[in-house]
Amino acid sequence: MSETPAPTAPLSAGRTGSRFCSPTGSRPRRGDEPGRDPARELPLRQSRRTRTPSRPDRRGAAPRAKELAPDLVTFCAGGNDIIRPGTDPDDLAERFERAVADLTGAVGTVMVTTGFDTRGVPVLRHMRGKIATYNVHLRAIADRYHCPVLDLWSLRSVQDRRAWDADRLHLSPEGHTRVALRAAQVLGHDVPADPDQPWPPQAQRSPFDARRDNIQWAREYLVPWIGRRLRGESSGDHVEAKRPDLLPL
């Protein structure tokens, strides 16, 4: 577990559609029409990366989601904030709840996403209690608004280093797949594979190799991340959505 990456990216921004489960459909559901195969006609969209709960949504992802009135919105937010020193999970949760309340009145289903367990992550393991507190709030919010919960804290397979990209902040393709499978399970769908299926065995790495990789990661990713935080910047400030509109898969 010592090489587990910093699994916080999925909480870094509010999503309408998400990086791991983005299917949405305009109401009424086309799959309810006779002779239609909803799996083949499901449109897909992803919002812009929005501001995290401590900063206003200046780019309008949530209003855009309400305008489209999709069947499903996957919502995850607060990850960047929760790992910042001095932030309050209670305050973040209040902001999260306001967004959920706003969305649930306009869209079909809002799936609330928890944060990942950081127990095996250097530095972030010390924030595990804070993240857990935030997760408890998110579950309570989901209960109040009757939202399904995508519980990523309990998804053990993403504790493996291979579930994460080189920056240790974003999921790898296989990590995305496992989270998407879990999301589909939460929504009551049959899935072709178990998202918690054990990873294939891999060769044991030496402590020297692990230390070298950690130093390289700190130089390339951690130090710039700290610099952005000190400047009040975010890595998502100039990132646009890949699929901001409903389009066929």
Tab-separated table of C-alpha atoms in Angstrom:
chain	number	residue	atom	x	y	z
A	1	MET	CA	0.000	0.000	0.000
A	2	SER	CA	2.972	2.302	0.323
A	3	GLU	CA	2.852	3.077	-3.391
A	4	THR	CA	-0.854	3.759	-3.577
A	5	PRO	CA	-1.383	7.087	-5.358
A	6	ALA	CA	-3.213	10.088	-4.066
A	7	PRO	CA	-6.783	9.033	-4.867
A	8	THR	CA	-8.533	12.335	-4.755
A	9	ALA	CA	-9.084	13.336	-8.322
A	10	PRO	CA	-12.641	12.028	-8.615
A	11	LEU	CA	-13.620	14.569	-5.939
A	12	SER	CA	-11.738	17.446	-7.402
A	13	ALA	CA	-14.661	19.050	-9.174
A	14	GLY	CA	-18.395	18.938	-9.403
A	15	ARG	CA	-19.565	16.922	-12.374
A	16	THR	CA	-22.740	16.683	-14.360
A	17	GLY	CA	-21.919	13.459	-15.981
A	18	SER	CA	-18.543	12.427	-14.668
A	19	ARG	CA	-15.151	11.186	-15.612
A	20	PHE	CA	-16.185	7.669	-14.645
A	21	CYS	CA	-19.888	7.354	-15.400
A	22	SER	CA	-21.246	9.883	-17.842
A	23	PRO	CA	-24.327	8.458	-19.565
A	24	THR	CA	-27.305	10.772	-19.521
A	25	GLY	CA	-30.547	10.716	-21.431
A	26	SER	CA	-33.077	13.441	-22.132
A	27	ARG	CA	-36.444	12.766	-20.579
A	28	PRO	CA	-38.680	10.970	-21.419
A	29	ARG	CA	-36.431	7.900	-21.443
A	30	ARG	CA	-36.098	6.602	-24.982
A	31	GLY	CA	-35.513	3.114	-23.653
A	32	ASP	CA	-39.133	3.050	-22.481
A	33	GLU	CA	-40.356	3.207	-26.074
A	34	PRO	CA	-41.233	-0.174	-27.657
A	35	GLY	CA	-38.496	-1.668	-29.784
A	36	ARG	CA	-35.794	0.702	-28.524
A	37	ASP	CA	-32.503	-0.519	-27.103
A	38	PRO	CA	-31.497	2.086	-24.505
A	39	ALA	CA	-27.942	0.762	-24.336
A	40	ARG	CA	-27.425	1.576	-28.016
A	41	GLU	CA	-29.077	4.986	-28.015
A	42	LEU	CA	-27.877	6.447	-24.743
A	43	PRO	CA	-26.435	9.924	-25.258
A	44	LEU	CA	-23.366	11.024	-23.379
A	45	ARG	CA	-22.208	14.352	-22.026
A	46	GLN	CA	-19.658	15.672	-19.588
A	47	SER	CA	-19.669	19.051	-17.965
A	48	ARG	CA	-16.785	21.433	-17.807
A	49	ARG	CA	-14.625	21.014	-14.764
A	50	THR	CA	-16.348	23.264	-12.311
A	51	ARG	CA	-15.165	25.149	-9.293
A	52	THR	CA	-14.942	23.093	-6.158
A	53	PRO	CA	-17.510	23.828	-3.419
A	54	SER	CA	-15.418	26.531	-1.766
A	55	ARG	CA	-15.379	28.582	-4.972
A	56	PRO	CA	-18.327	29.660	-7.124
A	57	ASP	CA	-19.187	27.742	-10.281
A	58	ARG	CA	-18.149	30.503	-12.660
A	59	ARG	CA	-18.478	28.379	-15.777
A	60	GLY	CA	-22.050	27.245	-15.318
A	61	ALA	CA	-21.832	23.433	-15.378
A	62	ALA	CA	-24.703	22.903	-12.942
A	63	PRO	CA	-27.028	25.343	-14.741
A	64	ARG	CA	-26.164	23.605	-18.018
A	65	ALA	CA	-27.064	20.255	-16.486
A	66	LYS	CA	-30.392	21.629	-15.302
A	67	GLU	CA	-31.070	23.011	-18.769
A	68	LEU	CA	-30.481	19.606	-20.366
A	69	ALA	CA	-32.581	17.857	-17.679
A	70	PRO	CA	-30.683	14.555	-17.997
A	71	ASP	CA	-31.819	11.263	-16.521
A	72	LEU	CA	-28.575	10.923	-14.560
A	73	VAL	CA	-26.072	13.320	-13.039
A	74	THR	CA	-23.063	11.904	-11.218
A	75	PHE	CA	-21.902	14.507	-8.740
A	76	CYS	CA	-18.556	14.546	-6.987
A	77	ALA	CA	-17.020	17.651	-5.499
A	78	GLY	CA	-14.727	18.902	-2.765
A	79	GLY	CA	-11.669	16.708	-3.202
A	80	ASN	CA	-9.204	19.521	-3.765
A	81	ASP	CA	-10.700	21.469	-0.893
A	82	ILE	CA	-10.783	18.631	1.605
A	83	ILE	CA	-7.042	18.013	1.304
A	84	ARG	CA	-6.172	21.680	1.783
A	85	PRO	CA	-5.033	22.532	5.317
A	86	GLY	CA	-7.603	24.503	7.247
A	87	THR	CA	-10.681	23.622	5.217
A	88	ASP	CA	-13.762	22.550	7.150
A	89	PRO	CA	-15.613	19.401	6.004
A	90	ASP	CA	-18.807	20.691	7.632
A	91	ASP	CA	-18.682	23.874	5.551
A	92	LEU	CA	-17.866	21.965	2.365
A	93	ALA	CA	-20.792	19.640	3.014
A	94	GLU	CA	-23.191	22.573	3.327
A	95	ARG	CA	-22.089	23.832	-0.080
A	96	PHE	CA	-22.347	20.332	-1.523
A	97	GLU	CA	-25.900	19.994	-0.200
A	98	ARG	CA	-26.989	23.258	-1.780
A	99	ALA	CA	-25.794	22.000	-5.151
A	100	VAL	CA	-27.529	18.642	-4.727
A	101	ALA	CA	-30.770	20.342	-3.686
A	102	ASP	CA	-30.578	22.537	-6.776
A	103	LEU	CA	-29.958	19.603	-9.112
A	104	THR	CA	-32.512	17.171	-7.710
A	105	GLY	CA	-35.323	19.550	-8.543
A	106	ALA	CA	-34.395	19.614	-12.228
A	107	VAL	CA	-32.835	16.294	-13.264
A	108	GLY	CA	-33.794	12.646	-13.100
A	109	THR	CA	-31.311	11.078	-10.677
A	110	VAL	CA	-28.328	12.581	-8.876
A	111	MET	CA	-25.745	9.981	-7.914
A	112	VAL	CA	-23.584	11.220	-5.036
A	113	THR	CA	-19.957	10.085	-5.066
A	114	THR	CA	-17.807	9.676	-1.970
A	115	GLY	CA	-14.069	10.196	-1.679
A	116	PHE	CA	-11.493	7.427	-1.824
A	117	ASP	CA	-9.760	5.902	1.193
A	118	THR	CA	-6.282	7.442	1.491
A	119	ARG	CA	-4.911	5.126	4.177
A	120	GLY	CA	-2.086	3.915	1.940
A	121	VAL	CA	-1.132	7.297	0.527
A	122	PRO	CA	1.914	9.144	1.875
A	123	VAL	CA	0.994	12.573	3.276
A	124	LEU	CA	-2.710	12.161	2.502
A	125	ARG	CA	-3.068	9.290	4.951
A	126	HIS	CA	-2.958	11.941	7.666
A	127	MET	CA	-6.104	13.520	6.190
A	128	ARG	CA	-8.010	10.244	6.182
A	129	GLY	CA	-10.180	11.212	9.156
A	130	LYS	CA	-11.119	14.513	7.537
A	131	ILE	CA	-12.086	12.777	4.308
A	132	ALA	CA	-14.092	10.193	6.248
A	133	THR	CA	-15.981	12.971	8.035
A	134	TYR	CA	-16.809	14.555	4.694
A	135	ASN	CA	-17.982	11.198	3.366
A	136	VAL	CA	-20.371	10.783	6.299
A	137	HIS	CA	-21.873	14.158	5.410
A	138	LEU	CA	-22.231	13.105	1.769
A	139	ARG	CA	-24.064	9.936	2.744
A	140	ALA	CA	-26.428	11.919	4.952
A	141	ILE	CA	-27.102	14.340	2.098
A	142	ALA	CA	-27.778	11.427	-0.243
A	143	ASP	CA	-30.247	10.001	2.273
A	144	ARG	CA	-32.077	13.298	2.591
A	145	TYR	CA	-32.478	13.705	-1.166
A	146	HIS	CA	-32.933	9.999	-1.972
A	147	CYS	CA	-29.779	9.869	-4.085
A	148	PRO	CA	-27.913	6.660	-4.896
A	149	VAL	CA	-24.372	6.626	-3.499
A	150	LEU	CA	-21.274	5.612	-5.428
A	151	ASP	CA	-19.107	4.577	-2.474
A	152	LEU	CA	-15.514	4.746	-3.657
A	153	TRP	CA	-14.097	4.562	-0.137
A	154	SER	CA	-15.010	0.865	-0.054
A	155	LEU	CA	-13.745	0.082	-3.563
A	156	ARG	CA	-10.603	-1.825	-2.619
A	157	SER	CA	-9.328	-2.359	-6.146
A	158	VAL	CA	-8.472	1.329	-6.526
A	159	GLN	CA	-6.039	1.059	-3.633
A	160	ASP	CA	-3.666	-0.516	-6.152
A	161	ARG	CA	-1.125	1.800	-7.765
A	162	ARG	CA	-2.157	0.527	-11.203
A	163	ALA	CA	-5.575	2.134	-10.807
A	164	TRP	CA	-3.928	5.553	-11.049
A	165	ASP	CA	-2.087	7.571	-13.645
A	166	ALA	CA	1.476	8.837	-13.325
A	167	ASP	CA	0.372	11.966	-11.449
A	168	ARG	CA	-1.314	9.792	-8.779
A	169	LEU	CA	-4.280	12.159	-8.895
A	170	HIS	CA	-6.187	10.877	-11.918
A	171	LEU	CA	-7.453	7.384	-12.604
A	172	SER	CA	-5.741	5.190	-15.169
A	173	PRO	CA	-7.880	3.638	-17.940
A	174	GLU	CA	-8.293	0.481	-15.853
A	175	GLY	CA	-9.105	2.567	-12.798
A	176	HIS	CA	-11.802	4.371	-14.774
A	177	THR	CA	-13.209	1.035	-15.868
A	178	ARG	CA	-13.444	-0.301	-12.329
A	179	VAL	CA	-15.144	2.826	-11.025
A	180	ALA	CA	-17.574	2.811	-13.969
A	181	LEU	CA	-18.440	-0.819	-13.242
A	182	ARG	CA	-19.157	0.032	-9.620
A	183	ALA	CA	-21.320	2.981	-10.706
A	184	ALA	CA	-23.331	0.707	-12.982
A	185	GLN	CA	-23.827	-1.730	-10.103
A	186	VAL	CA	-25.121	1.076	-7.884
A	187	LEU	CA	-27.666	1.937	-10.573
A	188	GLY	CA	-28.867	-1.662	-10.647
A	189	HIS	CA	-27.291	-2.818	-13.895
A	190	ASP	CA	-25.627	-6.151	-14.568
A	191	VAL	CA	-21.920	-5.691	-15.256
A	192	PRO	CA	-19.520	-7.892	-17.232
A	193	ALA	CA	-16.836	-7.954	-14.528
A	194	ASP	CA	-16.398	-7.463	-10.798
A	195	PRO	CA	-14.954	-3.985	-10.140
A	196	ASP	CA	-13.199	-5.366	-7.055
A	197	GLN	CA	-11.631	-8.250	-8.941
A	198	PRO	CA	-8.022	-8.709	-7.741
A	199	TRP	CA	-5.293	-7.316	-9.935
A	200	PRO	CA	-2.860	-9.725	-11.619
A	201	PRO	CA	0.308	-10.415	-9.625
A	202	GLN	CA	3.277	-8.217	-10.418
A	203	ALA	CA	6.972	-8.399	-9.694
A	204	GLN	CA	8.099	-7.098	-6.325
A	205	ARG	CA	9.765	-3.708	-6.594
A	206	SER	CA	12.800	-2.798	-4.533
A	207	PRO	CA	12.652	-0.035	-1.894
A	208	PHE	CA	15.205	1.877	-3.971
A	209	ASP	CA	12.972	1.822	-7.057
A	210	ALA	CA	9.950	2.889	-5.025
A	211	ARG	CA	11.883	5.749	-3.436
A	212	ARG	CA	13.200	6.889	-6.808
A	213	ASP	CA	9.679	6.912	-8.260
A	214	ASN	CA	8.371	8.863	-5.286
A	215	ILE	CA	11.085	11.496	-5.672
A	216	GLN	CA	10.358	11.829	-9.386
A	217	TRP	CA	6.613	12.101	-8.693
A	218	ALA	CA	7.202	14.797	-6.060
A	219	ARG	CA	9.359	16.797	-8.466
A	220	GLU	CA	6.983	16.537	-11.429
A	221	TYR	CA	3.603	16.694	-9.732
A	222	LEU	CA	3.612	17.397	-5.987
A	223	VAL	CA	5.767	20.536	-6.006
A	224	PRO	CA	3.790	22.148	-8.881
A	225	TRP	CA	0.546	21.215	-7.091
A	226	ILE	CA	1.725	22.979	-3.939
A	227	GLY	CA	2.747	25.989	-6.019
A	228	ARG	CA	-0.708	26.228	-7.590
A	229	ARG	CA	-2.334	26.049	-4.184
A	230	LEU	CA	-0.136	28.877	-2.894
A	231	ARG	CA	-1.122	30.976	-5.920
A	232	GLY	CA	-4.799	30.133	-5.537
A	233	GLU	CA	-4.867	28.288	-8.854
A	234	SER	CA	-6.344	24.963	-9.905
A	235	SER	CA	-5.151	22.470	-12.502
A	236	GLY	CA	-8.680	22.547	-13.933
A	237	ASP	CA	-8.872	26.310	-14.382
A	238	HIS	CA	-8.438	26.158	-18.158
A	239	VAL	CA	-9.825	22.684	-18.845
A	240	GLU	CA	-12.989	22.361	-20.909
A	241	ALA	CA	-15.353	19.412	-21.143
A	242	LYS	CA	-14.692	16.785	-23.791
A	243	ARG	CA	-18.434	16.325	-24.392
A	244	PRO	CA	-20.393	19.336	-23.100
A	245	ASP	CA	-23.522	18.447	-25.096
A	246	LEU	CA	-25.665	15.352	-25.479
A	247	LEU	CA	-24.233	13.248	-28.297
A	248	PRO	CA	-24.682	9.595	-29.318
A	249	LEU	CA	-22.195	7.103	-27.947
